XYZ file of C-alpha atoms in Angstrom:
443
model
C -35.022 6.315 -50.089
C -33.844 6.441 -47.180
C -30.354 8.014 -46.316
C -28.862 6.199 -44.548
C -30.278 3.050 -46.847
C -29.348 5.211 -50.066
C -25.770 5.515 -48.879
C -24.766 2.143 -47.503
C -26.471 0.252 -49.984
C -23.787 1.666 -52.687
C -20.797 -0.100 -50.434
C -23.286 -3.476 -50.414
C -24.017 -3.778 -54.265
C -20.029 -2.308 -55.538
C -18.291 -4.418 -52.854
C -19.241 -7.330 -50.960
C -19.079 -11.010 -51.380
C -22.460 -13.479 -52.491
C -22.274 -14.639 -48.555
C -23.387 -11.587 -47.737
C -26.028 -11.310 -50.283
C -27.193 -14.575 -48.380
C -25.907 -17.231 -50.273
C -24.567 -18.385 -47.048
C -26.542 -17.017 -44.199
C -25.144 -17.818 -40.909
C -25.594 -21.142 -39.797
C -27.964 -21.744 -37.160
C -26.571 -25.251 -36.322
C -23.001 -23.825 -35.794
C -24.931 -20.493 -33.604
C -26.170 -23.395 -31.217
C -23.801 -25.441 -31.165
C -21.121 -22.868 -30.316
C -24.109 -21.585 -27.212
C -24.284 -24.954 -25.664
C -20.171 -25.762 -25.788
C -20.107 -22.877 -23.938
C -22.583 -23.436 -21.472
C -21.509 -26.557 -21.107
C -18.622 -25.609 -19.217
C -20.799 -24.988 -15.898
C -19.410 -21.680 -15.090
C -17.330 -19.268 -16.578
C -17.179 -16.887 -14.709
C -13.750 -14.850 -14.550
C -13.043 -15.605 -10.981
C -13.585 -19.691 -11.386
C -10.754 -22.206 -12.587
C -8.375 -20.582 -15.139
C -6.663 -24.286 -14.676
C -9.480 -26.732 -14.849
C -10.019 -28.276 -18.278
C -13.610 -28.625 -18.084
C -14.883 -26.078 -16.080
C -14.269 -23.001 -15.858
C -13.072 -19.566 -17.638
C -9.911 -21.220 -18.675
C -11.868 -23.955 -20.666
C -13.452 -21.795 -22.021
C -11.295 -19.538 -23.075
C -8.870 -22.652 -24.582
C -11.906 -23.549 -26.402
C -12.406 -20.432 -27.935
C -8.939 -20.741 -28.888
C -9.127 -23.882 -30.533
C -11.817 -22.813 -32.539
C -9.866 -18.916 -34.027
C -7.283 -22.132 -34.865
C -9.556 -24.469 -37.193
C -11.028 -21.340 -38.738
C -7.583 -19.715 -39.811
C -6.475 -23.472 -40.423
C -9.550 -23.541 -43.315
C -7.979 -20.000 -44.650
C -4.361 -21.146 -45.154
C -3.987 -19.592 -41.896
C -5.061 -16.669 -42.426
C -5.517 -16.058 -38.586
C -2.897 -14.786 -35.788
C -4.438 -15.266 -32.473
C -3.383 -13.983 -29.559
C -4.170 -13.534 -26.285
C -3.329 -10.199 -24.723
C -4.258 -10.134 -20.827
C -3.838 -7.762 -17.847
C -3.263 -8.747 -14.051
C -6.415 -6.824 -12.008
C -8.270 -5.898 -8.807
C -10.866 -4.343 -7.795
C -13.945 -3.919 -6.662
C -15.407 -6.843 -8.302
C -11.597 -8.604 -8.169
C -11.013 -8.999 -4.806
C -7.262 -10.963 -5.706
C -5.004 -10.295 -8.521
C -6.359 -12.155 -11.298
C -4.915 -12.613 -14.611
C -8.120 -10.894 -17.867
C -7.235 -12.838 -20.536
C -8.693 -12.138 -23.722
C -9.297 -14.809 -26.890
C -8.477 -12.455 -29.810
C -8.221 -13.491 -33.875
C -6.909 -11.287 -36.254
C -6.887 -11.398 -39.814
C -5.120 -8.882 -41.592
C -5.564 -6.628 -44.386
C -3.732 -6.673 -47.348
C -3.426 -3.334 -47.947
C -3.803 -1.147 -44.409
C -3.305 -3.680 -41.924
C -2.910 -1.277 -38.749
C -6.181 -0.126 -40.142
C -9.090 -2.015 -37.798
C -12.540 -2.849 -37.561
C -13.266 -5.270 -34.270
C -16.288 -7.789 -33.537
C -16.473 -8.920 -30.160
C -18.680 -10.827 -27.521
C -17.549 -11.348 -23.832
C -17.068 -15.254 -22.524
C -17.351 -14.975 -19.182
C -20.886 -15.583 -17.451
C -21.934 -14.772 -13.846
C -24.725 -15.768 -11.656
C -27.477 -13.054 -8.943
C -24.240 -12.571 -6.983
C -21.472 -10.992 -9.301
C -19.003 -12.489 -6.167
C -19.848 -16.499 -6.806
C -17.757 -18.041 -9.437
C -18.571 -21.571 -8.650
C -22.477 -21.656 -9.142
C -23.556 -22.857 -12.704
C -23.957 -19.762 -14.371
C -24.631 -21.065 -18.351
C -24.231 -17.193 -19.352
C -26.691 -18.438 -22.924
C -27.372 -15.396 -24.000
C -24.965 -13.001 -21.176
C -23.120 -13.778 -23.744
C -22.411 -16.962 -25.282
C -25.024 -15.584 -28.095
C -22.332 -12.289 -28.660
C -19.123 -15.363 -28.729
C -20.925 -17.823 -30.873
C -22.019 -14.604 -33.442
C -17.723 -13.570 -33.612
C -16.990 -17.313 -34.246
C -19.141 -17.305 -36.654
C -18.325 -14.066 -38.589
C -14.352 -15.215 -38.821
C -15.568 -18.770 -40.487
C -17.612 -16.372 -42.779
C -15.093 -13.634 -43.432
C -11.714 -15.692 -43.092
C -12.474 -16.940 -46.924
C -12.006 -13.612 -47.853
C -9.580 -11.323 -48.312
C -10.160 -7.147 -47.487
C -7.623 -4.534 -47.273
C -8.072 -3.733 -43.756
C -7.579 -5.880 -40.400
C -10.983 -7.577 -39.729
C -10.378 -8.640 -35.106
C -12.489 -11.594 -33.886
C -12.411 -11.366 -30.161
C -13.833 -12.840 -27.104
C -13.290 -10.910 -24.140
C -12.976 -11.620 -20.222
C -13.803 -9.901 -17.134
C -16.992 -7.966 -18.242
C -19.143 -8.503 -15.753
C -16.601 -7.800 -13.148
C -16.594 -4.196 -14.389
C -15.768 -4.332 -18.165
C -12.047 -5.246 -17.560
C -11.462 -7.669 -21.420
C -13.037 -4.752 -22.906
C -10.189 -2.162 -21.595
C -7.631 -4.752 -21.877
C -8.524 -5.327 -25.648
C -8.321 -1.460 -26.306
C -5.298 -0.855 -24.653
C -3.720 -3.638 -26.684
C -5.252 -2.089 -29.876
C -3.927 1.402 -28.563
C -0.294 -0.592 -28.197
C -0.614 -1.878 -31.381
C -1.031 1.540 -33.142
C -4.223 0.429 -34.437
C -6.389 2.546 -36.977
C -9.622 1.848 -35.658
C -11.864 2.317 -37.614
C -14.804 0.311 -36.310
C -16.150 -1.240 -33.384
C -19.479 -3.700 -33.411
C -20.241 -5.053 -29.347
C -22.541 -7.778 -29.482
C -23.376 -8.710 -25.863
C -26.777 -10.200 -25.127
C -27.662 -10.972 -29.078
C -29.703 -14.181 -28.631
C -33.291 -13.832 -27.689
C -36.162 -12.263 -28.659
C -39.199 -12.242 -25.903
C -38.829 -10.605 -22.264
C -39.954 -11.788 -19.197
C -43.591 -9.653 -19.962
C -44.373 -11.772 -22.583
C -43.488 -9.223 -25.124
C -41.595 -10.326 -28.247
C -40.261 -8.849 -31.103
C -38.088 -11.135 -33.222
C -37.539 -8.347 -36.094
C -35.681 -5.659 -34.652
C -32.374 -5.298 -32.902
C -31.373 -2.805 -30.649
C -28.494 -0.457 -32.122
C -27.029 1.454 -29.245
C -24.389 4.513 -29.673
C -22.527 7.579 -27.536
C -23.923 11.282 -28.601
C -21.478 13.936 -26.936
C -17.569 11.898 -26.969
C -16.396 9.911 -24.413
C -12.984 10.963 -25.297
C -14.288 14.749 -25.611
C -12.217 18.015 -24.086
C -13.320 20.961 -22.681
C -12.497 22.457 -26.124
C -14.485 20.360 -28.183
C -17.260 20.290 -26.057
C -17.219 24.163 -25.524
C -16.642 23.789 -30.200
C -19.782 21.397 -30.203
C -22.076 24.104 -27.869
C -21.259 26.676 -30.928
C -21.237 24.576 -34.094
C -23.039 21.548 -33.109
C -21.822 17.721 -32.906
C -23.870 16.732 -30.303
C -25.906 14.097 -32.806
C -22.609 12.900 -34.409
C -19.840 11.697 -32.903
C -18.367 8.889 -34.913
C -20.437 5.550 -33.194
C -24.081 7.595 -34.142
C -22.896 7.959 -37.674
C -21.280 4.253 -37.271
C -24.801 3.496 -36.076
C -26.243 5.516 -39.156
C -24.047 3.816 -41.215
C -24.923 -0.252 -40.459
C -28.467 0.727 -40.201
C -28.790 1.087 -43.660
C -27.269 -2.624 -44.531
C -30.718 -3.982 -42.636
C -33.119 -3.915 -45.497
C -31.006 -5.071 -48.515
C -30.338 -8.619 -45.946
C -33.790 -9.243 -44.719
C -36.833 -6.716 -45.163
C -38.249 -8.040 -42.586
C -35.767 -7.250 -40.183
C -34.635 -3.562 -39.196
C -31.904 -1.511 -36.390
C -33.524 0.164 -33.782
C -31.099 3.072 -33.330
C -31.099 3.732 -29.238
C -29.328 6.582 -29.048
C -27.303 6.607 -26.060
C -24.239 4.616 -25.144
C -25.831 1.917 -23.538
C -29.156 0.441 -21.233
C -30.330 2.581 -18.671
C -27.571 2.542 -15.466
C -25.873 -0.346 -17.104
C -22.641 -0.414 -19.220
C -21.007 -2.979 -22.079
C -17.668 -3.596 -23.190
C -17.573 -1.142 -26.293
C -17.003 1.801 -23.384
C -13.483 1.117 -22.686
C -13.202 2.198 -26.381
C -15.205 5.069 -26.658
C -12.890 6.641 -23.312
C -10.070 6.357 -25.712
C -11.948 8.011 -29.195
C -12.644 4.955 -30.902
C -15.418 4.393 -32.846
C -17.904 1.879 -31.031
C -21.383 0.495 -30.937
C -23.329 -2.018 -29.081
C -25.844 -4.335 -30.447
C -28.730 -5.993 -28.390
C -31.659 -7.316 -28.952
C -34.607 -5.747 -28.795
C -35.592 -6.954 -25.784
C -34.418 -8.261 -22.759
C -35.285 -10.957 -20.281
C -35.021 -10.525 -17.112
C -35.632 -13.589 -16.000
C -32.779 -14.549 -18.077
C -29.943 -12.645 -16.956
C -27.997 -12.318 -14.054
C -30.216 -14.797 -11.667
C -29.141 -18.386 -10.309
C -30.931 -21.391 -11.757
C -34.147 -22.207 -9.888
C -37.465 -22.659 -10.049
C -40.077 -19.656 -7.425
C -43.913 -19.439 -7.954
C -43.834 -21.820 -11.075
C -41.265 -19.180 -13.049
C -37.852 -20.529 -14.050
C -35.101 -18.200 -13.835
C -31.352 -18.954 -15.303
C -29.638 -17.771 -18.647
C -29.877 -21.246 -20.573
C -30.031 -22.243 -24.237
C -33.797 -23.380 -24.479
C -34.978 -19.799 -23.686
C -32.846 -18.087 -26.949
C -34.044 -17.876 -30.285
C -31.472 -19.056 -32.693
C -33.384 -17.885 -36.015
C -33.110 -14.260 -34.448
C -29.083 -14.806 -33.874
C -28.530 -15.548 -37.358
C -30.283 -12.548 -38.331
C -28.356 -10.067 -35.951
C -25.228 -12.301 -36.887
C -25.531 -11.904 -40.513
C -25.984 -8.096 -39.647
C -22.574 -8.243 -38.222
C -21.092 -9.806 -40.844
C -22.627 -7.839 -43.945
C -21.067 -4.682 -41.383
C -17.573 -5.959 -40.730
C -17.253 -6.648 -44.767
C -18.721 -3.554 -45.965
C -16.240 -1.488 -42.926
C -13.189 -3.234 -44.038
C -13.397 -2.771 -47.835
C -13.985 0.847 -47.623
C -11.184 3.668 -46.855
C -11.751 5.340 -43.335
C -14.290 8.649 -42.849
C -12.593 11.697 -43.924
C -12.004 14.655 -41.051
C -14.275 17.509 -42.788
C -14.271 21.184 -41.983
C -17.096 23.251 -43.014
C -16.797 27.382 -43.102
C -19.964 28.988 -43.634
C -19.531 32.021 -41.759
C -20.945 35.672 -42.978
C -21.473 34.421 -46.346
C -24.610 32.820 -48.713
C -22.311 29.207 -49.712
C -20.255 26.770 -47.826
C -16.522 25.684 -47.832
C -15.969 22.199 -46.872
C -12.521 20.971 -46.919
C -10.760 17.438 -45.411
C -7.460 16.299 -46.095
C -6.886 12.911 -48.606
C -7.400 9.334 -47.105
C -5.728 6.807 -47.986
C -6.779 4.234 -50.130
C -9.928 6.397 -51.218
C -10.504 6.773 -54.925
C -13.091 9.960 -54.722
C -15.061 11.720 -51.976
C -18.940 12.158 -51.342
C -20.749 15.496 -49.705
C -23.339 14.787 -47.637
C -26.135 17.522 -45.628
C -28.980 17.063 -43.275
C -31.440 19.722 -41.726
C -30.130 20.440 -38.474
C -32.600 18.638 -36.358
C -32.574 15.599 -39.046
C -32.411 12.279 -37.845
C -30.906 11.209 -41.025
C -28.895 12.535 -43.964
C -30.237 13.739 -47.440
C -30.905 9.774 -50.157
C -28.934 11.650 -52.540
C -24.849 13.720 -51.562
C -24.716 17.388 -52.172
C -21.524 16.347 -54.226
C -20.861 12.277 -55.316
C -17.407 10.872 -56.323
C -14.993 13.755 -56.833
C -11.596 13.407 -56.482
C -11.522 17.397 -54.810
C -10.401 17.560 -51.234
C -12.784 20.999 -51.146
C -15.994 22.533 -52.466
C -17.599 25.294 -52.415
C -21.256 24.731 -52.020
C -22.843 27.883 -53.643
C -26.348 28.829 -51.872
C -25.155 26.636 -49.035
C -25.976 28.678 -45.750
C -24.338 26.302 -43.774
C -26.349 28.082 -39.869
C -29.236 25.444 -41.148
C -27.091 22.385 -41.997
C -25.231 19.764 -40.746
C -22.069 18.702 -43.236
C -20.535 15.523 -43.674
C -17.713 13.360 -46.306
C -17.724 9.858 -46.910
C -14.686 7.826 -48.974
C -15.234 5.230 -51.263
C -12.501 3.291 -52.482
C -11.101 2.336 -56.471
C -13.696 -0.327 -56.279
C -16.573 1.631 -54.728
C -16.762 0.499 -51.383
C -17.731 3.673 -49.165
C -17.012 4.620 -45.780
C -19.653 5.487 -43.460
C -20.151 9.353 -42.820
C -17.672 11.867 -41.369
C -19.989 15.112 -40.103
C -17.811 18.289 -40.538
C -18.950 19.491 -36.575
C -16.325 19.652 -33.432
C -15.376 15.822 -32.988
C -17.219 13.919 -36.165
C -13.808 12.413 -37.425
C -13.029 8.837 -36.370
C -9.668 9.202 -34.457
C -9.502 10.259 -30.773
C -9.341 13.797 -29.673
C -6.770 13.267 -27.399
C -3.397 11.749 -29.352
C -0.561 10.601 -27.610
């Protein structure tokens, strides 16, 4: 059995509700309705009107806040709605402009400052990134991500979790990942312990501009070397490993293991780089602050229907409209996000392990106790292997130090996961420089 499937299936089988087992899958009808509503605002360009009640970024944000409020009402006012903002100027924002995110917070019952975040960006654009007046439907990029976030809130707000889930519609992505920075800075100011950030950007299509289609995979991007690494960390990683074990990389492995239990015909294609070539997303500001973050995006992008003026040329239609989306596909990506959020919100933080194998025929692995953890499992994989082995070296120990007799640590990457009393298991954190799920540069 694939190791990712093995260790994440423990979390799924032990703690997830019937909803995440597809008793109540994501609604294609609601996803389409939300995307169509966002498209109806004409343009959601960051520099468009913030006050017009029917057109522009302001109208879209007001609608998103109202949707979160409706969801909150249905769960007994379980959502706190906040709108963090910063006033920004820059290369793509020539005049001071308020960048406002619409955020709903579902507080955890035990550890409310331990947080998982799901997000998409609400702004849109056409060919000229500074054109704030032309129609910019932004159906797939990224009304699809915002619709996913709202659907996740509808599903998960009906449950209670020991840790907090944050649902976010971000502004200003097309003008320079501005909304991602607003929320990352807000998370830091709140003193949140950010366990994971799931960024969803362009998640609602299955065919490319060359006619190639793939509705059986979603791409999941994760960074290798950490964006917040210090010179000391980089130097240590060169000696002891860690290039393939950032928190984001192990978060990616964890999420990938959830997919087969949801839909055997739908899988994650892990992409081991922080984002697509020459491009970026709102996970980046979180990575820069040291928070584990990954990006979901379609298996194949359609560049005719992305960042394009609405037009027909040579018999080809250009523009990001609803007609070119695949809502059954978007529903599958949404279900995977919901499963990942539920698993992460019920699990403790991953430990911060240390492995010592210098000049000896055994390996010592140690870590500090984790709040909310009842037991720990120790994992290994060969240094050139993509995945953790299917079974742990040590399973469900209450100790925080183990001696692995006969295991020569030079040949292995070691890692540790934490499990709650109910069996919800965290991602594995690797015992390498920079492997822990916390920022490397603490203020």
